MMTF fields as JSON, N, C-alpha, C and O atoms, coordinates in Angstrom:
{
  "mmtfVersion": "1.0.0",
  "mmtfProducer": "UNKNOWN",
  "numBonds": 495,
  "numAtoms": 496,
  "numGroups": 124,
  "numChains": 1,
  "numModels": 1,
  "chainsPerModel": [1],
  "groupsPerChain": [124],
  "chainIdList": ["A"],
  "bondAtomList": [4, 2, 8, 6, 12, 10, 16, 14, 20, 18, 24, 22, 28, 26, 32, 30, 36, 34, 40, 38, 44, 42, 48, 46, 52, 50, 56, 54, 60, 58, 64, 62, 68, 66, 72, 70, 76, 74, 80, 78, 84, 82, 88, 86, 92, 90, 96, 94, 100, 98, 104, 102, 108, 106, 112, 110, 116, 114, 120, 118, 124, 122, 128, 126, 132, 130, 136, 134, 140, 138, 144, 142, 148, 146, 152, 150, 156, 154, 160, 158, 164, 162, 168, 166, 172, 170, 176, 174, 180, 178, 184, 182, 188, 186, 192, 190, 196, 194, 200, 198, 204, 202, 208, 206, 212, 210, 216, 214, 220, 218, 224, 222, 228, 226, 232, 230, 236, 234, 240, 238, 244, 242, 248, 246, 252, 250, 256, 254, 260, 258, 264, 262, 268, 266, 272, 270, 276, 274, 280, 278, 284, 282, 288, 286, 292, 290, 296, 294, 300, 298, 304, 302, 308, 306, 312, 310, 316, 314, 320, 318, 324, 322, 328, 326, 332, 330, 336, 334, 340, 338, 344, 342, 348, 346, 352, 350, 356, 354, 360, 358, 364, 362, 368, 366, 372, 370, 376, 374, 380, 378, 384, 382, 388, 386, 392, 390, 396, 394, 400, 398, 404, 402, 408, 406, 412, 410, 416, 414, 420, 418, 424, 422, 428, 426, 432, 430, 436, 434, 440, 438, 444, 442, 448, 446, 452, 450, 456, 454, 460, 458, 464, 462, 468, 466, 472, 470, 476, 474, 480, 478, 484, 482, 488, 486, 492, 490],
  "bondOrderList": [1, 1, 1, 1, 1, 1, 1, 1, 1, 1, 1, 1, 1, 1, 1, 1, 1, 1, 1, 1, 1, 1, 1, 1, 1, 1, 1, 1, 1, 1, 1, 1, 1, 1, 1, 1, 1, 1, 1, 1, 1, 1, 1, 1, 1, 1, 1, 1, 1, 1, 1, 1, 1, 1, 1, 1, 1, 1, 1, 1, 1, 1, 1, 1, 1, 1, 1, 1, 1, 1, 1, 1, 1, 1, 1, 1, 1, 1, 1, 1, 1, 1, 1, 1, 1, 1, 1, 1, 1, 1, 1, 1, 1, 1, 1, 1, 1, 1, 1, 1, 1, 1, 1, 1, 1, 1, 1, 1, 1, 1, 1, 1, 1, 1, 1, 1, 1, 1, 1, 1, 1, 1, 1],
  "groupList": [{"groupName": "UNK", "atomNameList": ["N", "CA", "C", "O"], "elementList": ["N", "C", "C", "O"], "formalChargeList": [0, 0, 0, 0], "bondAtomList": [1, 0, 2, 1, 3, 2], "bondOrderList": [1, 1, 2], "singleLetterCode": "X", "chemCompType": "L-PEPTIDE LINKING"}],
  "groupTypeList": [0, 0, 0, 0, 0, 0, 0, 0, 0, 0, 0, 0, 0, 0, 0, 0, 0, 0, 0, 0, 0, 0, 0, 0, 0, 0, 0, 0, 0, 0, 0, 0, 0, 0, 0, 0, 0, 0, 0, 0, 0, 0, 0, 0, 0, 0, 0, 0, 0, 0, 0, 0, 0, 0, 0, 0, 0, 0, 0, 0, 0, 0, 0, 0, 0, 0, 0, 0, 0, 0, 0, 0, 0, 0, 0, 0, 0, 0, 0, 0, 0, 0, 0, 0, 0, 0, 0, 0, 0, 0, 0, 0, 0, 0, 0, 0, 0, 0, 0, 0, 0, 0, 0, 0, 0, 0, 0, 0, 0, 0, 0, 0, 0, 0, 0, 0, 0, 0, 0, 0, 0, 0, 0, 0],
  "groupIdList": [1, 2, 3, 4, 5, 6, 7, 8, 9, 10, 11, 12, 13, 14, 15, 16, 17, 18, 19, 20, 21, 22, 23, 24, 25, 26, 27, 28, 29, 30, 31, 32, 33, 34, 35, 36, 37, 38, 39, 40, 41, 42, 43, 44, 45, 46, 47, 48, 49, 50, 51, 52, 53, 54, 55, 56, 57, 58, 59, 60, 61, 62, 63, 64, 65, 66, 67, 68, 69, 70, 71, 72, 73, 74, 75, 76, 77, 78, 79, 80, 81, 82, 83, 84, 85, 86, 87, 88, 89, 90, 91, 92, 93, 94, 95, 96, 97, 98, 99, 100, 101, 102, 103, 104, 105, 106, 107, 108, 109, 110, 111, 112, 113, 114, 115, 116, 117, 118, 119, 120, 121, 122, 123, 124],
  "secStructList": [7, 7, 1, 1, 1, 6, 6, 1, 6, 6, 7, 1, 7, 7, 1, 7, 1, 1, 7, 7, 6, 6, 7, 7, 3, 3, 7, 7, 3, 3, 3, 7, 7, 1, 1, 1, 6, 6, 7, 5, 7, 6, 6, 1, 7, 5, 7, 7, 6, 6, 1, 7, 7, 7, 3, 3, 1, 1, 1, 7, 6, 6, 7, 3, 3, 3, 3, 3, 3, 6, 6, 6, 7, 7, 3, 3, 3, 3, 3, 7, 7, 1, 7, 7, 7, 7, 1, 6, 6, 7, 7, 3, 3, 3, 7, 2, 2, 2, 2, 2, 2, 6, 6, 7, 6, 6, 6, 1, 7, 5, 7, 3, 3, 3, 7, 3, 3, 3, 7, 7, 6, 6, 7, 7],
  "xCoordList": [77.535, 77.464, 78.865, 78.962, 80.186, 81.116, 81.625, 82.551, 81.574, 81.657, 81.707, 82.53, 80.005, 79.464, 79.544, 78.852, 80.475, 81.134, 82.278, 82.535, 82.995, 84.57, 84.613, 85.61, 83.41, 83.586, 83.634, 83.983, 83.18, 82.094, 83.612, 84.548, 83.487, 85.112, 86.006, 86.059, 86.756, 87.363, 86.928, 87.404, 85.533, 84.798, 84.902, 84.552, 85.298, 85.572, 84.45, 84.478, 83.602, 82.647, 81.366, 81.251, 80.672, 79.1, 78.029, 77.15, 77.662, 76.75, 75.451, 75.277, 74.593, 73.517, 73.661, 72.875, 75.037, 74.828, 74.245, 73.976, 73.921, 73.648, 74.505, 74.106, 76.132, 77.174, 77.737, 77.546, 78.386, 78.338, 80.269, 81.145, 80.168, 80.994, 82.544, 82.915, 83.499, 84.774, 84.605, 85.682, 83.338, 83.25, 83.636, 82.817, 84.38, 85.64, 85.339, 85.006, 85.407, 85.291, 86.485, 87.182, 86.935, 88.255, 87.056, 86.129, 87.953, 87.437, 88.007, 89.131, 87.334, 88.034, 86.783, 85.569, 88.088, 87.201, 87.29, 88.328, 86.436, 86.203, 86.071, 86.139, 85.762, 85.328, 84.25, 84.48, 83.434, 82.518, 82.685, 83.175, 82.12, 82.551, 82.389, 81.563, 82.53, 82.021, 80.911, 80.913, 80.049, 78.839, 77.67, 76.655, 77.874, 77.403, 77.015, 76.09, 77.986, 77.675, 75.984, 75.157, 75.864, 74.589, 73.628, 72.478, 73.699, 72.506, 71.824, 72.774, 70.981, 70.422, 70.915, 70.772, 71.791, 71.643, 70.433, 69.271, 70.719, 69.945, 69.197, 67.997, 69.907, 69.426, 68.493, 67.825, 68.489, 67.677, 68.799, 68.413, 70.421, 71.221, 71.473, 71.034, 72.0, 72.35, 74.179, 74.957, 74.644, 76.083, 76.832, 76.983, 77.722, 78.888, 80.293, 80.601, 81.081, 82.161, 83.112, 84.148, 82.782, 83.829, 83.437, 83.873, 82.073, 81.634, 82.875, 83.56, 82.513, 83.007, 82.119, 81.18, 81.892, 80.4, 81.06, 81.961, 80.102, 80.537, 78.958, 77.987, 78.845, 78.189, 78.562, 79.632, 77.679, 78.181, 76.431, 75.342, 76.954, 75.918, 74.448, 73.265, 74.922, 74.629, 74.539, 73.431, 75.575, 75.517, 74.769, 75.186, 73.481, 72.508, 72.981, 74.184, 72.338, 72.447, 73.174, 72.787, 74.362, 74.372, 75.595, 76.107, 76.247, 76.892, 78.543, 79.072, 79.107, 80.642, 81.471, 81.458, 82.205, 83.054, 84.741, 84.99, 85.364, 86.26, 87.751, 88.45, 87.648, 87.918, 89.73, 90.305, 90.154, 91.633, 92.141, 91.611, 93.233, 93.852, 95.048, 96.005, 95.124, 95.866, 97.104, 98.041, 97.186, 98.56, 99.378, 100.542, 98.865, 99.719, 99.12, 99.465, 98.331, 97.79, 97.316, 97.157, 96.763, 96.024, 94.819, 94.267, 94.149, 92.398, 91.747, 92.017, 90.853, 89.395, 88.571, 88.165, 87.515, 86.148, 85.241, 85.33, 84.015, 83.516, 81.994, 81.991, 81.054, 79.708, 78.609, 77.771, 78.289, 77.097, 76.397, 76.102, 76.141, 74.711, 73.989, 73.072, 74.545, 73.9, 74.901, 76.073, 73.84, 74.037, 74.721, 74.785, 75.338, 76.364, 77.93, 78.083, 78.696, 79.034, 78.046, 77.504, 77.774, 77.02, 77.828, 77.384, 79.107, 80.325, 80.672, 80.936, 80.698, 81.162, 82.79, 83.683, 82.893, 83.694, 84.193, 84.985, 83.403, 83.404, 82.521, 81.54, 83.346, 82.862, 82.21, 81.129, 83.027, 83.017, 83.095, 83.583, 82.518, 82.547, 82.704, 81.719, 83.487, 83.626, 83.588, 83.19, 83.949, 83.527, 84.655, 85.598, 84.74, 85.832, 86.907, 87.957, 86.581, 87.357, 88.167, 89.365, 87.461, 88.166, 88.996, 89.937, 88.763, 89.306, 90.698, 91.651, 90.759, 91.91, 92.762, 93.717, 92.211, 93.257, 93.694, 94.641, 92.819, 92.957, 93.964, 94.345, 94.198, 95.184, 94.859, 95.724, 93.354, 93.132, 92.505, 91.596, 93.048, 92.397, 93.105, 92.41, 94.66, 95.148, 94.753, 94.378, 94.753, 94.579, 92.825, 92.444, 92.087, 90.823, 89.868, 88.642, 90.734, 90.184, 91.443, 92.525, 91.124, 92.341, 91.645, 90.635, 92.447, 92.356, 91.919, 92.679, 91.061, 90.698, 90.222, 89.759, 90.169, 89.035, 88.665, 89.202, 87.249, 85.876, 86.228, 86.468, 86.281, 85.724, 84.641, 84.74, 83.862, 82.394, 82.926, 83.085, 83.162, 83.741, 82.525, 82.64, 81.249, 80.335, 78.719, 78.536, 78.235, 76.918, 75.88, 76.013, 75.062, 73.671, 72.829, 72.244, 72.822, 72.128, 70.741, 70.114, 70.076, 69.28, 69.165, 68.148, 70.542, 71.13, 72.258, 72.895, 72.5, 73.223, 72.678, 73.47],
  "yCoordList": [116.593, 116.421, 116.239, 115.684, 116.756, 116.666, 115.498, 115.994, 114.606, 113.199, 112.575, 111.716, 113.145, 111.829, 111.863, 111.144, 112.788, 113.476, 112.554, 111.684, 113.177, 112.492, 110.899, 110.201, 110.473, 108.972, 108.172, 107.008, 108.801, 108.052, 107.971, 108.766, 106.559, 106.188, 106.845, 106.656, 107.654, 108.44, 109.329, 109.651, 109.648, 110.089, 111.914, 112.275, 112.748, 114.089, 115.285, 116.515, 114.38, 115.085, 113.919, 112.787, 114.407, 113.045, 114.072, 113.279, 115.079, 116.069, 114.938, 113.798, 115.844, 115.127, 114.097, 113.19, 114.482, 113.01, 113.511, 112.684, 115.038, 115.433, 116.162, 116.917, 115.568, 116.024, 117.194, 117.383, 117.964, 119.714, 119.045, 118.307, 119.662, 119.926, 120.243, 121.365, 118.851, 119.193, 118.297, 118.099, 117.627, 116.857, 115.63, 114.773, 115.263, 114.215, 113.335, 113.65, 112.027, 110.883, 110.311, 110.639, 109.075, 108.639, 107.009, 106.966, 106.077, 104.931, 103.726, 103.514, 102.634, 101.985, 101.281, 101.097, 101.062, 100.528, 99.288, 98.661, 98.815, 97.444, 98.18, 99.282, 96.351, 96.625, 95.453, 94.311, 95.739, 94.705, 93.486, 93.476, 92.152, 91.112, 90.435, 91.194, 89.934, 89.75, 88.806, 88.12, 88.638, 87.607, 89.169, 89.068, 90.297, 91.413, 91.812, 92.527, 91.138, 91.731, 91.65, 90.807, 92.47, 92.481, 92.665, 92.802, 92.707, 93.0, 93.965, 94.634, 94.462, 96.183, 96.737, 96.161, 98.038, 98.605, 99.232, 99.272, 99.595, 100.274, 101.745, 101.983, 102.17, 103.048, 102.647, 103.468, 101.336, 100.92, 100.546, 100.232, 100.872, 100.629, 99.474, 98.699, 99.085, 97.714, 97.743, 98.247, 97.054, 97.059, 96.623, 95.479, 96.87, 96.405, 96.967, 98.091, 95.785, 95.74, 96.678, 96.994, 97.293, 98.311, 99.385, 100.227, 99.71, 101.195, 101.804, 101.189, 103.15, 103.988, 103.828, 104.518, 103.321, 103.253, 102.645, 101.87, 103.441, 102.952, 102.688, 102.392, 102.765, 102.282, 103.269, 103.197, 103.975, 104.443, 104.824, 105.054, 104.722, 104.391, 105.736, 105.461, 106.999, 108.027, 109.075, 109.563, 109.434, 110.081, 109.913, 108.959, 110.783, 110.763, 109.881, 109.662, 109.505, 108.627, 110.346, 111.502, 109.783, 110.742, 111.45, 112.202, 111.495, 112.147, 111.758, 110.672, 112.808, 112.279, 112.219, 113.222, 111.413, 111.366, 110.968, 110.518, 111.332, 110.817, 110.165, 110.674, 108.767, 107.93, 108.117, 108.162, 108.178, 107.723, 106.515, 106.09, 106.041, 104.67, 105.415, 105.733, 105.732, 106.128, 105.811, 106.511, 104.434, 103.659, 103.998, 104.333, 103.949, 104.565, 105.745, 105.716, 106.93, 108.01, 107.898, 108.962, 106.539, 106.579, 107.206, 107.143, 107.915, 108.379, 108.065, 108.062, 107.859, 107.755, 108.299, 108.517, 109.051, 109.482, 108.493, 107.742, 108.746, 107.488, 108.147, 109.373, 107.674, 107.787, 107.384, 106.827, 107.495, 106.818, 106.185, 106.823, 104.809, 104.553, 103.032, 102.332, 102.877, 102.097, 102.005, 102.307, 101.437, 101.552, 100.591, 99.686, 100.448, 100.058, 100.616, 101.828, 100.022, 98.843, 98.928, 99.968, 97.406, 96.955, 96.389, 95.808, 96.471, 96.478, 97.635, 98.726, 97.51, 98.38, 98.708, 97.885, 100.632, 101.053, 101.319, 102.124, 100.311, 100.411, 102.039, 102.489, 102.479, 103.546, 103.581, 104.055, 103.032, 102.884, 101.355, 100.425, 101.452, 99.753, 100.334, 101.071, 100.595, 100.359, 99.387, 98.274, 99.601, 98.812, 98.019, 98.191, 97.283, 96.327, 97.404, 97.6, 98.057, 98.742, 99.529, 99.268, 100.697, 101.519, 100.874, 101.52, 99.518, 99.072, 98.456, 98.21, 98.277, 98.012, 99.33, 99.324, 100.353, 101.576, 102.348, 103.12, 101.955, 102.218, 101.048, 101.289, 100.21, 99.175, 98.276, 97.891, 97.879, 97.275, 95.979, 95.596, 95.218, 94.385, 93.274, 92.599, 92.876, 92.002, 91.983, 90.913, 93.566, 93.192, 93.294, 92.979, 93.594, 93.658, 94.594, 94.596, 95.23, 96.138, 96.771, 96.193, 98.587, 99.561, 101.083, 101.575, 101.692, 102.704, 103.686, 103.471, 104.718, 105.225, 106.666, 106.799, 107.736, 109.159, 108.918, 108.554, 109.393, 110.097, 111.468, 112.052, 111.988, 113.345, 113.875, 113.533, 114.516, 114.652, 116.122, 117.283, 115.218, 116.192, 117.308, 118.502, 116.422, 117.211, 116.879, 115.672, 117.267, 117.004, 116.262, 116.538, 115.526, 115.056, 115.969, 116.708, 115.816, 116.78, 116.653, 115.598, 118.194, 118.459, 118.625, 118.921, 118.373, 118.373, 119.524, 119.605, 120.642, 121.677, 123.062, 123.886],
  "zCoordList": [119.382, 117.952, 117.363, 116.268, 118.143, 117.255, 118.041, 118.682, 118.265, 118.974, 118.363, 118.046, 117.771, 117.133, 115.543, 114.823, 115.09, 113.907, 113.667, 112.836, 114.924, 114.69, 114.907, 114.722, 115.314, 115.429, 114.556, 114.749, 113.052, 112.07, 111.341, 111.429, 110.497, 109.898, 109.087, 107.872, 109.729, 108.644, 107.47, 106.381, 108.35, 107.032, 107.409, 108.533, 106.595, 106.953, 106.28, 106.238, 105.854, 105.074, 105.56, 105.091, 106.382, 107.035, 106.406, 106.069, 106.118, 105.718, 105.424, 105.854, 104.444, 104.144, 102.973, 102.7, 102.225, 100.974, 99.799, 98.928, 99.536, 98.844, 97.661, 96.775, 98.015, 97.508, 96.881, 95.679, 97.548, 97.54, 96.634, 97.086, 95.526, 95.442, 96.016, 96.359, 96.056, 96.661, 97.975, 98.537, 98.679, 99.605, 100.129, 99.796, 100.688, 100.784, 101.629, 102.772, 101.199, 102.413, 102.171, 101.211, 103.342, 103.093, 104.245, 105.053, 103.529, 104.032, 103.702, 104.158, 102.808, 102.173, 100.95, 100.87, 100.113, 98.5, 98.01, 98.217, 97.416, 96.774, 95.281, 94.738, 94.939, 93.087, 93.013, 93.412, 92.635, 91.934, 91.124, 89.994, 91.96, 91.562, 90.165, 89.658, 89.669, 88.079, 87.975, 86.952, 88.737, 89.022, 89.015, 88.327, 89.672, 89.214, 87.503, 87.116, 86.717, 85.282, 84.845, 85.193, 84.236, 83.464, 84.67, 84.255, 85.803, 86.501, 87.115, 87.52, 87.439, 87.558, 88.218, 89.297, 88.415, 89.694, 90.682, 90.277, 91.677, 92.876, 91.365, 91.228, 90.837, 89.939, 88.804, 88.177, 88.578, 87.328, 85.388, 84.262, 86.094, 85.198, 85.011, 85.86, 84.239, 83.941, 84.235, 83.425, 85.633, 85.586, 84.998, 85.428, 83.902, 83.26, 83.696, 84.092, 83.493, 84.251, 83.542, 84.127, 81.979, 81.332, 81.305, 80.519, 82.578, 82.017, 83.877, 84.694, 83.67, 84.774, 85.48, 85.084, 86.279, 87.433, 89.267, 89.588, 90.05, 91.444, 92.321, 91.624, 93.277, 94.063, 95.491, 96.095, 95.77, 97.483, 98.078, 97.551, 99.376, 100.218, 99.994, 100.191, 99.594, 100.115, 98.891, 98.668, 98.124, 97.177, 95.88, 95.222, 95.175, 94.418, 93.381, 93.238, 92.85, 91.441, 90.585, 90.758, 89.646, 88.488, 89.179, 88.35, 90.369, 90.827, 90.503, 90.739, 89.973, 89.566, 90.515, 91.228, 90.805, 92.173, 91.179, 90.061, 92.076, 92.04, 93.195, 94.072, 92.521, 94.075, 93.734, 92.647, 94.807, 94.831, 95.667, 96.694, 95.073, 95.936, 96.735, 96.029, 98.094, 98.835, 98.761, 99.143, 98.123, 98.643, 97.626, 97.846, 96.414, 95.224, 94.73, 93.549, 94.91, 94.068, 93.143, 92.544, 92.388, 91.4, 91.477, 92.575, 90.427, 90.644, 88.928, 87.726, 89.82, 88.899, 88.86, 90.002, 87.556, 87.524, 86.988, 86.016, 88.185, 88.462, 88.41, 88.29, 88.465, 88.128, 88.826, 88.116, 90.169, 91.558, 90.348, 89.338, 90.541, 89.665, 90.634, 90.205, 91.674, 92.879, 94.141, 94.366, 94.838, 96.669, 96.998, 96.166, 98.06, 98.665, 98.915, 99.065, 98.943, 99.773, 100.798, 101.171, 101.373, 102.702, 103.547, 104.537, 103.292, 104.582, 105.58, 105.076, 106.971, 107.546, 107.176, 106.974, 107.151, 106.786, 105.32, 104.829, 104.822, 102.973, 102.964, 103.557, 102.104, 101.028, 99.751, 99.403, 99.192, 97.442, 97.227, 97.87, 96.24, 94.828, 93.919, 93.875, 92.844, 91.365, 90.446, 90.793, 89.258, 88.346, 88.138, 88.91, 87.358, 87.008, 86.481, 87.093, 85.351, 84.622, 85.713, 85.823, 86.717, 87.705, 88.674, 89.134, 89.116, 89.778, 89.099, 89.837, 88.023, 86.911, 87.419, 88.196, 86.827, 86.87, 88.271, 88.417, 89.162, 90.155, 91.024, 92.17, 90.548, 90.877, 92.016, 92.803, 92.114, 93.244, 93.087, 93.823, 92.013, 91.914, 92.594, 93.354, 92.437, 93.569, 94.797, 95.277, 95.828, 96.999, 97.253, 98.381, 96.543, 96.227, 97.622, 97.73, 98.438, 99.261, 99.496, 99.598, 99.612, 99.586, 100.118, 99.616, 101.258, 101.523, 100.518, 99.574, 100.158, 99.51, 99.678, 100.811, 99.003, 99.382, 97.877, 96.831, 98.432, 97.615, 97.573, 98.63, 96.608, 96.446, 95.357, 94.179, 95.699, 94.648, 93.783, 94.162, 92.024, 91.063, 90.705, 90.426, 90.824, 89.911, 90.799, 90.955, 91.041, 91.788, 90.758, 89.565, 91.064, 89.977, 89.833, 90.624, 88.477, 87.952, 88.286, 88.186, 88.85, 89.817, 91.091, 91.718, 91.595, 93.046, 93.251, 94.302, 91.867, 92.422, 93.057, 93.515]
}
C-alpha cells in the first residue's frame, strides 16, 4: 500500500477526497480556457472567468482550497465547483481571474499545491 501511495504524482495527501482540512496535494495547474465562459460546470454552475472558481478531480463541490504557484508563492482562495483537469498529473483548473493573480497565465501550466481551507459544507 505504501508503494502504491508514494507512486501517485506528488500527491502527499491520496485519502478519500473528502477534504479534511489542511490536506495538501502538489502537482501541476492550468486555468480555464475562455471558450469555457458561460458554460455549466460538473456542479450545475455556470463558469465565469471573474468568479474565484476551480475544477479538481476529487474534492466535493463547495470546498475552499487554496492553490499556490510554487515558482513564485503566489496563493489563491478558490472554490471546487467542477471536475477535472483530465490531464495526467494535472491537479487544479482555475478561473481566469485566479490564474491572473496566481501569475500563470503566460506559461499557462505551473507547479502548484492544493491545500483544502475549508471543507463543503456537509462534508465536516
Amino acid at each position: 500500500m505504501l508503494l502504491l501511495l508514494a507512486s501517485c504524482h506528488g500527491s502527499r495527501n491520496v485519502g478519500t477526497g473528502k477534504g479534511p482540512r489542511g490536506a495538501v496535494q502538489t502537482g501541476l495547474g492550468s486555468y480555464y480556457a475562455s471558450k469555457f465562459n458561460g458554460r455549466a460546470t460538473a456542479s450545475g454552475s455556470i463558469y465565469r472567468p471573474g468568479g474565484m472558481t476551480a475544477a479538481h478531480n476529487t474534492l466535493p463541490f463547495g470546498t475552499l482550497i487554496r492553490v499556490t504557484n510554487t515558482r513564485n508563492g503566489r496563493s489563491v482562495e478558490v472554490t471546487v465547483t467542477d471536475r477535472g483537469p483530465h490531464t495526467k498529473g494535472y491537479i487544479v483548473d482555475v478561473s481566469h481571474r485566479a490564474a491572473v493573480q496566481l501569475d500563470i497565465i503566460q506559461a499557462g501550466v505551473v507547479p502548484v499545491e492544493v491545500a483544502v481551507v475549508r471543507a463543503a459544507p456537509g462534508n465536516r
